Amino acid sequence: MCGIVGIIGKNIKTTEIFDKLEKLQYRGYDSAGICIEKDNKFYVHKETGIIDNLRKECPNLFGDVIIGHTRWATHGKVNKTNAHPILSANGCWAVVHNGIIENFAELKDKFASKDELITETDTEIVANILEKGKGKEDLQNFIFTCEQLKGSFALCVMKKGSKSLFIAKKKKPLYVQSIGNKTTIASDPICFEKGEYFKMEDGEYAVANFDNVRFFDCKGRLVSKQALKCFELVSQISKNGFEHFMLKEITETPQKIRGLCKHYQTIDWSFLKRWWINKVKLIGCGSAYHSCLVGAYYFRKHLNIDAEALPASEFLSDNAILDSSTLCVFVSQSGETADTISALKKALKKTKKIISITNVDYSTLASLSPIVLPICAGVEIAVASTKAYTCQIVSLYMLVMALKSKMRNAVRNVLNLSKRLDRFSLDVSKLAEAIKDQKNIFYIGRNLDYITALEGALKLKEISYINCNAYPAGELKHGVLALIQKDVPVIVLVSNKRLVQKTLNSAFEAKSRGAKLFLFHSQPLEKIDLNKFDGGFMLPNVNNDLTCIFETVALQLLAYNVSVMRGLDPDKPRNLAKSVTVE
Ligand code: AGP
């Protein structure tokens, strides 16, 4: 993953690059570093952990050329040596890199001697190939170096004294903005000011100087590029008074769902009517995979069509049986998830009936997809997906309703949901207190509740580091019950009237083995002895399709509370990153 930034201009302050790197921390925060050039000297500062650590340790410097990096480690331990920028052996080239150089071992043998390499990274060889290209022009040397690399990369490179930044990319995003006498390079346009910017394409090269940025093809010939408009407002990515992005983002859910509903009413759905579809595959990773499971349920229920959800990595590993009548739906908040992108490429070989549902309309996934539906969730910063997940579910619901020609019903149901969500608040602090020190937590439910259980358990494990697992309620007795001991919390989800009794029977079987039961239900339970539960919450019931959103929000709040009570940062869980751009 990793986030990279480069700035060239007059008297750029380190604080400016820290601010931009902070916006890229969703891409990884194992370590961070900068290299700034002043009076023909490179000043390099690196720290492990978040940008704030670097900000605290690095003196306030300013210079004319600066590059920065926030790392999610793939090659080499998390330490200062492996943190970027990485310098060439003679210290004249400094490189920040996002991606994986797959042939780095081979290149090391060819281009560097052992004592020249001091890091464990795959990036160091890039700096050293550049250093070796002595006879060549800088751009020629840079192109030659990039041509040696197999795998994926977004690179921003400084050469001492050149007063230039060299950039290129392959399979990883990279953007450029030139305003006045300043050019900024970044992994995501959220680092830019409002205005025009350029999206780098694979095989393109750019050189930024004080007064301009020029783009070249692989032969070093100048190319002209179409500028795009920067639409994000910086205010959208502030915490707005909330202690954490995660809580702010959960709170934004109803407003985002309303925006989505409004937008989906403007879409011309006639393309769907022209498609003959025999089956549906929905593909995503993590939470996006869970929303695919919900989507598959909607397809089966409302359209009586064979629909299956798959994690993108499994779709890639399997002999996927697709034909030109198969509809493939790809779901990804970032639109940059490597497995999902590879899965899309695999599907494109068999079918053109492809829809991608993403939050980032300039993402790689969007650019490769014949049809793109936006999630309309706005920027999501917290690593744990919240509003994007719920908006994905609403997108899928509206897509299915559009196919069923029931858009008006869908709009009514979604608007009703968003109104009820506006008034929805839940104090889960007592439950959070009760489970926060547990080692194992179980989530159970049936049908749609089971999918919500999967998502609830993922949310809690990723930001609390407690081992939480979700099971179909009916599966407990087939093995999992062996793990139930005295006081183990079991979170029980019940939203479907038809399944209430069966789910509760499973819960009581766990209770008989000593479990503590905590219930989230949206069905009246008059005949049930609530004393058998150690805690419970009654949630609003909108309809069988969308009530899962209340359960989801409740479980997001629970995970958030547990994380904070354990003294953790819910926005930046260990070992994870928001955008997973490696397979
Ligand atoms: C969710 O809380 C996760 N952090 C993670 O599972 C995420 O949903 C997954 O990595 C997919 O990301 P994407 O939606 O950007 O493709």
Short mmCIF file of N, CA and C in Angstrom, two decimals, residues 250-404:
data_model
loop_
_atom_site.label_atom_id
_atom_site.label_comp_id
_atom_site.label_asym_id
_atom_site.label_seq_id
_atom_site.Cartn_x
_atom_site.Cartn_y
_atom_site.Cartn_z
N ILE A 250 -19.76 7.12 11.27
CA ILE A 250 -20.99 6.37 11.60
C ILE A 250 -22.16 7.36 11.64
N THR A 251 -21.90 8.52 12.26
CA THR A 251 -22.96 9.53 12.43
C THR A 251 -23.45 10.06 11.08
N GLU A 252 -22.58 10.07 10.10
CA GLU A 252 -22.97 10.61 8.79
C GLU A 252 -23.87 9.67 7.98
N THR A 253 -24.06 8.44 8.47
CA THR A 253 -24.75 7.41 7.68
C THR A 253 -26.10 7.87 7.09
N PRO A 254 -27.05 8.40 7.92
CA PRO A 254 -28.36 8.72 7.31
C PRO A 254 -28.27 9.76 6.21
N GLN A 255 -27.44 10.77 6.44
CA GLN A 255 -27.29 11.85 5.45
C GLN A 255 -26.71 11.30 4.13
N LYS A 256 -25.76 10.39 4.24
CA LYS A 256 -25.14 9.82 3.03
C LYS A 256 -26.13 8.91 2.30
N ILE A 257 -26.92 8.18 3.07
CA ILE A 257 -27.92 7.29 2.44
C ILE A 257 -28.94 8.14 1.67
N ARG A 258 -29.33 9.28 2.25
CA ARG A 258 -30.27 10.18 1.56
C ARG A 258 -29.68 10.68 0.25
N GLY A 259 -28.40 11.08 0.30
CA GLY A 259 -27.71 11.58 -0.91
C GLY A 259 -27.67 10.50 -1.98
N LEU A 260 -27.39 9.28 -1.52
CA LEU A 260 -27.32 8.15 -2.45
C LEU A 260 -28.68 7.94 -3.12
N CYS A 261 -29.72 7.97 -2.30
CA CYS A 261 -31.08 7.72 -2.79
C CYS A 261 -31.45 8.77 -3.84
N LYS A 262 -31.09 10.03 -3.54
CA LYS A 262 -31.39 11.12 -4.48
C LYS A 262 -30.65 10.86 -5.80
N HIS A 263 -29.38 10.51 -5.68
CA HIS A 263 -28.58 10.30 -6.88
C HIS A 263 -29.12 9.13 -7.71
N TYR A 264 -29.50 8.05 -7.04
CA TYR A 264 -29.93 6.85 -7.78
C TYR A 264 -31.24 7.08 -8.54
N GLN A 265 -32.00 8.11 -8.10
CA GLN A 265 -33.23 8.42 -8.84
C GLN A 265 -32.92 9.12 -10.17
N THR A 266 -31.70 9.64 -10.29
CA THR A 266 -31.34 10.34 -11.53
C THR A 266 -30.67 9.40 -12.55
N ILE A 267 -30.38 8.17 -12.11
CA ILE A 267 -29.66 7.23 -13.01
C ILE A 267 -30.62 6.67 -14.07
N ASP A 268 -30.13 6.59 -15.30
CA ASP A 268 -30.92 5.96 -16.36
C ASP A 268 -30.64 4.45 -16.30
N TRP A 269 -31.60 3.72 -15.76
CA TRP A 269 -31.39 2.28 -15.53
C TRP A 269 -31.72 1.44 -16.77
N SER A 270 -31.99 2.10 -17.91
CA SER A 270 -32.47 1.33 -19.06
C SER A 270 -31.44 0.29 -19.54
N PHE A 271 -30.15 0.52 -19.25
CA PHE A 271 -29.14 -0.46 -19.67
C PHE A 271 -29.46 -1.84 -19.07
N LEU A 272 -30.06 -1.86 -17.88
CA LEU A 272 -30.35 -3.14 -17.23
C LEU A 272 -31.39 -3.94 -18.02
N LYS A 273 -32.31 -3.19 -18.61
CA LYS A 273 -33.40 -3.85 -19.35
C LYS A 273 -32.86 -4.57 -20.59
N ARG A 274 -31.73 -4.09 -21.08
CA ARG A 274 -31.17 -4.71 -22.30
C ARG A 274 -30.34 -5.96 -21.97
N TRP A 275 -30.11 -6.19 -20.68
CA TRP A 275 -29.24 -7.30 -20.30
C TRP A 275 -30.03 -8.56 -20.00
N TRP A 276 -29.69 -9.64 -20.65
CA TRP A 276 -30.24 -10.94 -20.26
C TRP A 276 -29.23 -11.56 -19.27
N ILE A 277 -29.68 -11.82 -18.06
CA ILE A 277 -28.75 -12.27 -17.02
C ILE A 277 -29.19 -13.66 -16.53
N ASN A 278 -28.24 -14.60 -16.51
CA ASN A 278 -28.61 -15.94 -16.01
C ASN A 278 -28.14 -16.17 -14.59
N LYS A 279 -27.10 -15.48 -14.19
CA LYS A 279 -26.67 -15.58 -12.79
C LYS A 279 -25.83 -14.36 -12.43
N VAL A 280 -25.62 -14.22 -11.13
CA VAL A 280 -24.92 -13.03 -10.64
C VAL A 280 -23.79 -13.44 -9.70
N LYS A 281 -22.63 -12.84 -9.91
CA LYS A 281 -21.52 -13.03 -8.98
C LYS A 281 -21.23 -11.66 -8.37
N LEU A 282 -21.15 -11.60 -7.07
CA LEU A 282 -20.82 -10.33 -6.40
C LEU A 282 -19.48 -10.51 -5.70
N ILE A 283 -18.58 -9.60 -5.94
CA ILE A 283 -17.20 -9.83 -5.51
C ILE A 283 -16.63 -8.61 -4.79
N GLY A 284 -16.00 -8.85 -3.66
CA GLY A 284 -15.37 -7.77 -2.90
C GLY A 284 -14.46 -8.38 -1.83
N CYS A 285 -13.88 -7.55 -1.00
CA CYS A 285 -13.00 -8.03 0.07
C CYS A 285 -13.48 -7.46 1.41
N GLY A 286 -13.25 -8.20 2.47
CA GLY A 286 -13.55 -7.70 3.82
C GLY A 286 -15.00 -7.27 3.94
N SER A 287 -15.20 -6.05 4.40
CA SER A 287 -16.57 -5.55 4.57
C SER A 287 -17.29 -5.50 3.24
N ALA A 288 -16.56 -5.15 2.18
CA ALA A 288 -17.20 -5.08 0.87
C ALA A 288 -17.71 -6.47 0.46
N TYR A 289 -16.98 -7.51 0.86
CA TYR A 289 -17.47 -8.88 0.59
C TYR A 289 -18.76 -9.13 1.37
N HIS A 290 -18.79 -8.62 2.61
CA HIS A 290 -20.03 -8.81 3.39
C HIS A 290 -21.21 -8.09 2.73
N SER A 291 -20.94 -6.90 2.18
CA SER A 291 -22.06 -6.23 1.50
C SER A 291 -22.47 -7.03 0.26
N CYS A 292 -21.50 -7.71 -0.36
CA CYS A 292 -21.84 -8.58 -1.50
C CYS A 292 -22.76 -9.72 -1.06
N LEU A 293 -22.50 -10.24 0.15
CA LEU A 293 -23.36 -11.32 0.66
C LEU A 293 -24.79 -10.81 0.80
N VAL A 294 -24.92 -9.56 1.30
CA VAL A 294 -26.26 -8.98 1.44
C VAL A 294 -26.86 -8.79 0.04
N GLY A 295 -26.04 -8.29 -0.89
CA GLY A 295 -26.51 -8.06 -2.26
C GLY A 295 -27.00 -9.36 -2.89
N ALA A 296 -26.26 -10.44 -2.68
CA ALA A 296 -26.65 -11.73 -3.26
C ALA A 296 -28.01 -12.16 -2.69
N TYR A 297 -28.19 -11.89 -1.40
CA TYR A 297 -29.48 -12.20 -0.76
C TYR A 297 -30.60 -11.43 -1.47
N TYR A 298 -30.37 -10.13 -1.74
CA TYR A 298 -31.39 -9.31 -2.42
C TYR A 298 -31.69 -9.86 -3.82
N PHE A 299 -30.65 -10.23 -4.55
CA PHE A 299 -30.85 -10.77 -5.90
C PHE A 299 -31.71 -12.04 -5.85
N ARG A 300 -31.37 -12.92 -4.90
CA ARG A 300 -32.10 -14.20 -4.82
C ARG A 300 -33.55 -13.95 -4.40
N LYS A 301 -33.70 -13.09 -3.39
CA LYS A 301 -35.04 -12.87 -2.84
C LYS A 301 -35.95 -12.15 -3.83
N HIS A 302 -35.45 -11.06 -4.43
CA HIS A 302 -36.35 -10.23 -5.24
C HIS A 302 -36.39 -10.63 -6.71
N LEU A 303 -35.33 -11.25 -7.19
CA LEU A 303 -35.30 -11.55 -8.63
C LEU A 303 -35.25 -13.05 -8.91
N ASN A 304 -35.22 -13.81 -7.79
CA ASN A 304 -35.23 -15.26 -7.92
C ASN A 304 -34.13 -15.73 -8.88
N ILE A 305 -32.98 -15.14 -8.76
CA ILE A 305 -31.88 -15.43 -9.66
C ILE A 305 -30.73 -16.05 -8.87
N ASP A 306 -29.99 -16.90 -9.53
CA ASP A 306 -28.85 -17.56 -8.89
C ASP A 306 -27.76 -16.51 -8.63
N ALA A 307 -27.60 -16.13 -7.38
CA ALA A 307 -26.61 -15.08 -7.06
C ALA A 307 -25.70 -15.57 -5.95
N GLU A 308 -24.43 -15.31 -6.13
CA GLU A 308 -23.43 -15.81 -5.18
C GLU A 308 -22.42 -14.71 -4.90
N ALA A 309 -22.03 -14.56 -3.63
CA ALA A 309 -20.99 -13.60 -3.26
C ALA A 309 -19.68 -14.34 -3.01
N LEU A 310 -18.59 -13.73 -3.44
CA LEU A 310 -17.28 -14.36 -3.25
C LEU A 310 -16.25 -13.33 -2.81
N PRO A 311 -15.36 -13.71 -1.89
CA PRO A 311 -14.23 -12.82 -1.62
C PRO A 311 -13.37 -12.76 -2.90
N ALA A 312 -12.90 -11.59 -3.27
CA ALA A 312 -12.16 -11.45 -4.54
C ALA A 312 -10.99 -12.43 -4.61
N SER A 313 -10.30 -12.64 -3.51
CA SER A 313 -9.12 -13.52 -3.53
C SER A 313 -9.54 -14.96 -3.87
N GLU A 314 -10.73 -15.37 -3.41
CA GLU A 314 -11.21 -16.72 -3.70
C GLU A 314 -11.68 -16.82 -5.15
N PHE A 315 -12.30 -15.75 -5.63
CA PHE A 315 -12.73 -15.72 -7.03
C PHE A 315 -11.50 -15.90 -7.93
N LEU A 316 -10.38 -15.32 -7.49
CA LEU A 316 -9.14 -15.42 -8.28
C LEU A 316 -8.54 -16.82 -8.21
N SER A 317 -8.71 -17.48 -7.04
CA SER A 317 -8.07 -18.79 -6.87
C SER A 317 -8.89 -19.90 -7.50
N ASP A 318 -10.14 -19.62 -7.81
CA ASP A 318 -11.05 -20.67 -8.22
C ASP A 318 -11.26 -20.65 -9.74
N ASN A 319 -11.79 -21.75 -10.26
CA ASN A 319 -12.14 -21.81 -11.66
C ASN A 319 -13.53 -21.18 -11.82
N ALA A 320 -13.60 -19.87 -11.85
CA ALA A 320 -14.89 -19.18 -11.86
C ALA A 320 -15.66 -19.51 -13.13
N ILE A 321 -16.88 -20.02 -12.94
CA ILE A 321 -17.67 -20.38 -14.12
C ILE A 321 -18.56 -19.20 -14.49
N LEU A 322 -18.15 -18.51 -15.55
CA LEU A 322 -18.87 -17.32 -15.99
C LEU A 322 -19.12 -17.45 -17.49
N ASP A 323 -20.16 -16.78 -17.97
CA ASP A 323 -20.31 -16.64 -19.41
C ASP A 323 -20.84 -15.24 -19.69
N SER A 324 -21.13 -14.98 -20.95
CA SER A 324 -21.48 -13.60 -21.32
C SER A 324 -22.82 -13.16 -20.73
N SER A 325 -23.58 -14.10 -20.16
CA SER A 325 -24.84 -13.72 -19.52
C SER A 325 -24.71 -13.58 -18.01
N THR A 326 -23.51 -13.73 -17.51
CA THR A 326 -23.32 -13.58 -16.07
C THR A 326 -23.11 -12.10 -15.74
N LEU A 327 -23.87 -11.62 -14.78
CA LEU A 327 -23.64 -10.26 -14.29
C LEU A 327 -22.63 -10.34 -13.14
N CYS A 328 -21.55 -9.58 -13.26
CA CYS A 328 -20.57 -9.53 -12.16
C CYS A 328 -20.64 -8.15 -11.53
N VAL A 329 -20.81 -8.13 -10.21
CA VAL A 329 -20.87 -6.86 -9.48
C VAL A 329 -19.66 -6.80 -8.56
N PHE A 330 -18.85 -5.78 -8.73
CA PHE A 330 -17.66 -5.61 -7.90
C PHE A 330 -17.92 -4.48 -6.92
N VAL A 331 -17.60 -4.73 -5.65
CA VAL A 331 -17.88 -3.71 -4.63
C VAL A 331 -16.57 -3.36 -3.93
N SER A 332 -16.27 -2.07 -3.89
CA SER A 332 -15.05 -1.63 -3.20
C SER A 332 -15.17 -0.16 -2.82
N GLN A 333 -14.98 0.11 -1.56
CA GLN A 333 -15.01 1.50 -1.11
C GLN A 333 -13.95 2.30 -1.84
N SER A 334 -12.71 1.83 -1.78
CA SER A 334 -11.58 2.59 -2.33
C SER A 334 -11.49 2.49 -3.85
N GLY A 335 -11.94 1.37 -4.38
CA GLY A 335 -11.76 1.12 -5.82
C GLY A 335 -10.30 0.83 -6.15
N GLU A 336 -9.47 0.64 -5.14
CA GLU A 336 -8.04 0.37 -5.38
C GLU A 336 -7.60 -0.97 -4.81
N THR A 337 -8.54 -1.76 -4.30
CA THR A 337 -8.17 -3.04 -3.69
C THR A 337 -7.66 -4.00 -4.76
N ALA A 338 -6.41 -4.44 -4.59
CA ALA A 338 -5.74 -5.19 -5.66
C ALA A 338 -6.51 -6.46 -6.04
N ASP A 339 -6.97 -7.22 -5.03
CA ASP A 339 -7.69 -8.47 -5.35
C ASP A 339 -8.95 -8.19 -6.16
N THR A 340 -9.65 -7.14 -5.78
CA THR A 340 -10.91 -6.83 -6.47
C THR A 340 -10.63 -6.40 -7.91
N ILE A 341 -9.57 -5.62 -8.09
CA ILE A 341 -9.21 -5.17 -9.44
C ILE A 341 -8.81 -6.38 -10.31
N SER A 342 -8.00 -7.28 -9.74
CA SER A 342 -7.60 -8.47 -10.52
C SER A 342 -8.82 -9.33 -10.85
N ALA A 343 -9.74 -9.42 -9.90
CA ALA A 343 -10.96 -10.21 -10.14
C ALA A 343 -11.77 -9.59 -11.27
N LEU A 344 -11.83 -8.28 -11.29
CA LEU A 344 -12.56 -7.58 -12.36
C LEU A 344 -11.91 -7.88 -13.71
N LYS A 345 -10.58 -7.83 -13.74
CA LYS A 345 -9.88 -8.10 -15.01
C LYS A 345 -10.16 -9.53 -15.47
N LYS A 346 -10.20 -10.45 -14.51
CA LYS A 346 -10.48 -11.86 -14.86
C LYS A 346 -11.90 -11.97 -15.42
N ALA A 347 -12.87 -11.31 -14.78
CA ALA A 347 -14.26 -11.40 -15.22
C ALA A 347 -14.45 -10.77 -16.60
N LEU A 348 -13.72 -9.66 -16.85
CA LEU A 348 -13.88 -8.95 -18.13
C LEU A 348 -13.57 -9.84 -19.34
N LYS A 349 -12.76 -10.88 -19.10
CA LYS A 349 -12.43 -11.80 -20.20
C LYS A 349 -13.64 -12.63 -20.62
N LYS A 350 -14.63 -12.75 -19.70
CA LYS A 350 -15.78 -13.63 -19.98
C LYS A 350 -17.08 -12.86 -20.20
N THR A 351 -17.25 -11.74 -19.54
CA THR A 351 -18.53 -11.03 -19.64
C THR A 351 -18.33 -9.52 -19.65
N LYS A 352 -19.23 -8.85 -20.36
CA LYS A 352 -19.18 -7.38 -20.36
C LYS A 352 -20.27 -6.84 -19.43
N LYS A 353 -21.05 -7.74 -18.85
CA LYS A 353 -22.11 -7.30 -17.93
C LYS A 353 -21.47 -7.13 -16.55
N ILE A 354 -20.85 -5.98 -16.39
CA ILE A 354 -20.09 -5.73 -15.17
C ILE A 354 -20.47 -4.38 -14.58
N ILE A 355 -20.76 -4.40 -13.29
CA ILE A 355 -21.06 -3.15 -12.59
C ILE A 355 -20.10 -3.05 -11.41
N SER A 356 -19.48 -1.91 -11.26
CA SER A 356 -18.67 -1.70 -10.05
C SER A 356 -19.35 -0.69 -9.17
N ILE A 357 -19.35 -1.00 -7.89
CA ILE A 357 -19.96 -0.10 -6.90
C ILE A 357 -18.81 0.41 -6.04
N THR A 358 -18.49 1.68 -6.16
CA THR A 358 -17.32 2.21 -5.46
C THR A 358 -17.56 3.62 -4.96
N ASN A 359 -16.74 3.99 -3.98
CA ASN A 359 -16.87 5.32 -3.38
C ASN A 359 -15.98 6.33 -4.08
N VAL A 360 -15.07 5.85 -4.95
CA VAL A 360 -14.08 6.75 -5.54
C VAL A 360 -14.20 6.68 -7.06
N ASP A 361 -14.79 7.71 -7.63
CA ASP A 361 -15.12 7.62 -9.06
C ASP A 361 -13.89 7.75 -9.96
N TYR A 362 -12.75 8.17 -9.40
CA TYR A 362 -11.53 8.24 -10.21
C TYR A 362 -10.62 7.03 -9.95
N SER A 363 -11.16 6.03 -9.25
CA SER A 363 -10.32 4.88 -8.87
C SER A 363 -10.04 3.96 -10.06
N THR A 364 -9.08 3.07 -9.87
CA THR A 364 -8.74 2.10 -10.91
C THR A 364 -9.93 1.22 -11.24
N LEU A 365 -10.64 0.77 -10.22
CA LEU A 365 -11.80 -0.10 -10.45
C LEU A 365 -12.81 0.62 -11.34
N ALA A 366 -13.08 1.89 -11.01
CA ALA A 366 -14.07 2.65 -11.79
C ALA A 366 -13.59 2.80 -13.23
N SER A 367 -12.28 3.06 -13.39
CA SER A 367 -11.79 3.30 -14.75
C SER A 367 -11.85 2.04 -15.62
N LEU A 368 -11.85 0.86 -14.99
CA LEU A 368 -11.87 -0.39 -15.76
C LEU A 368 -13.28 -0.93 -15.99
N SER A 369 -14.26 -0.35 -15.31
CA SER A 369 -15.60 -0.95 -15.31
C SER A 369 -16.52 -0.34 -16.37
N PRO A 370 -17.24 -1.19 -17.10
CA PRO A 370 -18.20 -0.66 -18.07
C PRO A 370 -19.27 0.21 -17.41
N ILE A 371 -19.76 -0.20 -16.25
CA ILE A 371 -20.78 0.58 -15.54
C ILE A 371 -20.29 0.81 -14.11
N VAL A 372 -20.42 2.05 -13.64
CA VAL A 372 -19.99 2.36 -12.27
C VAL A 372 -21.17 2.97 -11.51
N LEU A 373 -21.45 2.41 -10.35
CA LEU A 373 -22.46 3.02 -9.48
C LEU A 373 -21.73 3.58 -8.27
N PRO A 374 -21.97 4.84 -7.93
CA PRO A 374 -21.26 5.39 -6.78
C PRO A 374 -21.91 4.99 -5.46
N ILE A 375 -21.10 4.95 -4.43
CA ILE A 375 -21.62 4.65 -3.09
C ILE A 375 -22.12 5.93 -2.42
N CYS A 376 -21.58 7.05 -2.86
CA CYS A 376 -21.99 8.38 -2.37
C CYS A 376 -21.75 8.54 -0.86
N ALA A 377 -20.78 7.84 -0.30
CA ALA A 377 -20.56 7.91 1.15
C ALA A 377 -19.65 9.07 1.55
N GLY A 378 -19.04 9.75 0.59
CA GLY A 378 -18.07 10.79 0.94
C GLY A 378 -16.79 10.14 1.44
N VAL A 379 -15.77 10.95 1.65
CA VAL A 379 -14.47 10.39 2.04
C VAL A 379 -14.60 9.60 3.34
N GLU A 380 -14.08 8.39 3.35
CA GLU A 380 -14.07 7.60 4.59
C GLU A 380 -12.61 7.43 5.01
N ILE A 381 -12.28 7.96 6.16
CA ILE A 381 -10.88 7.96 6.62
C ILE A 381 -10.59 6.78 7.56
N ALA A 382 -11.48 6.53 8.50
CA ALA A 382 -11.21 5.45 9.48
C ALA A 382 -11.01 4.14 8.72
N VAL A 383 -10.05 3.35 9.17
CA VAL A 383 -9.76 2.09 8.48
C VAL A 383 -10.99 1.16 8.52
N ALA A 384 -11.67 1.17 9.64
CA ALA A 384 -12.88 0.34 9.74
C ALA A 384 -13.99 0.99 8.92
N SER A 385 -14.47 0.26 7.96
CA SER A 385 -15.50 0.81 7.09
C SER A 385 -16.84 0.86 7.82
N THR A 386 -17.50 2.01 7.78
CA THR A 386 -18.81 2.13 8.47
C THR A 386 -19.85 2.64 7.49
N LYS A 387 -19.83 3.97 7.24
CA LYS A 387 -20.85 4.54 6.34
C LYS A 387 -20.71 3.97 4.93
N ALA A 388 -19.49 3.64 4.51
CA ALA A 388 -19.33 3.09 3.16
C ALA A 388 -19.99 1.72 3.08
N TYR A 389 -19.85 0.94 4.16
CA TYR A 389 -20.47 -0.40 4.16
C TYR A 389 -22.00 -0.28 4.06
N THR A 390 -22.58 0.59 4.88
CA THR A 390 -24.04 0.70 4.86
C THR A 390 -24.51 1.28 3.51
N CYS A 391 -23.74 2.23 2.97
CA CYS A 391 -24.11 2.77 1.65
C CYS A 391 -23.97 1.70 0.56
N GLN A 392 -23.01 0.80 0.70
CA GLN A 392 -22.88 -0.28 -0.29
C GLN A 392 -24.15 -1.14 -0.28
N ILE A 393 -24.65 -1.40 0.92
CA ILE A 393 -25.87 -2.23 1.03
C ILE A 393 -27.04 -1.52 0.37
N VAL A 394 -27.15 -0.21 0.64
CA VAL A 394 -28.27 0.54 0.04
C VAL A 394 -28.11 0.59 -1.49
N SER A 395 -26.88 0.76 -1.98
CA SER A 395 -26.65 0.75 -3.44
C SER A 395 -27.14 -0.56 -4.04
N LEU A 396 -26.74 -1.67 -3.40
CA LEU A 396 -27.12 -2.98 -3.93
C LEU A 396 -28.63 -3.18 -3.88
N TYR A 397 -29.23 -2.68 -2.82
CA TYR A 397 -30.68 -2.78 -2.68
C TYR A 397 -31.36 -2.02 -3.83
N MET A 398 -30.88 -0.81 -4.09
CA MET A 398 -31.50 0.01 -5.13
C MET A 398 -31.24 -0.57 -6.53
N LEU A 399 -30.07 -1.17 -6.72
CA LEU A 399 -29.77 -1.82 -8.00
C LEU A 399 -30.77 -2.95 -8.25
N VAL A 400 -30.97 -3.78 -7.22
CA VAL A 400 -31.89 -4.91 -7.36
C VAL A 400 -33.31 -4.40 -7.60
N MET A 401 -33.68 -3.35 -6.89
CA MET A 401 -35.03 -2.79 -7.05
C MET A 401 -35.19 -2.18 -8.45
N ALA A 402 -34.10 -1.61 -8.98
CA ALA A 402 -34.16 -1.07 -10.34
C ALA A 402 -34.39 -2.20 -11.33
N LEU A 403 -33.71 -3.32 -11.11
CA LEU A 403 -33.89 -4.48 -12.00
C LEU A 403 -35.31 -5.03 -11.90
N LYS A 404 -35.90 -4.86 -10.73
CA LYS A 404 -37.26 -5.37 -10.50
C LYS A 404 -38.31 -4.34 -10.92
#
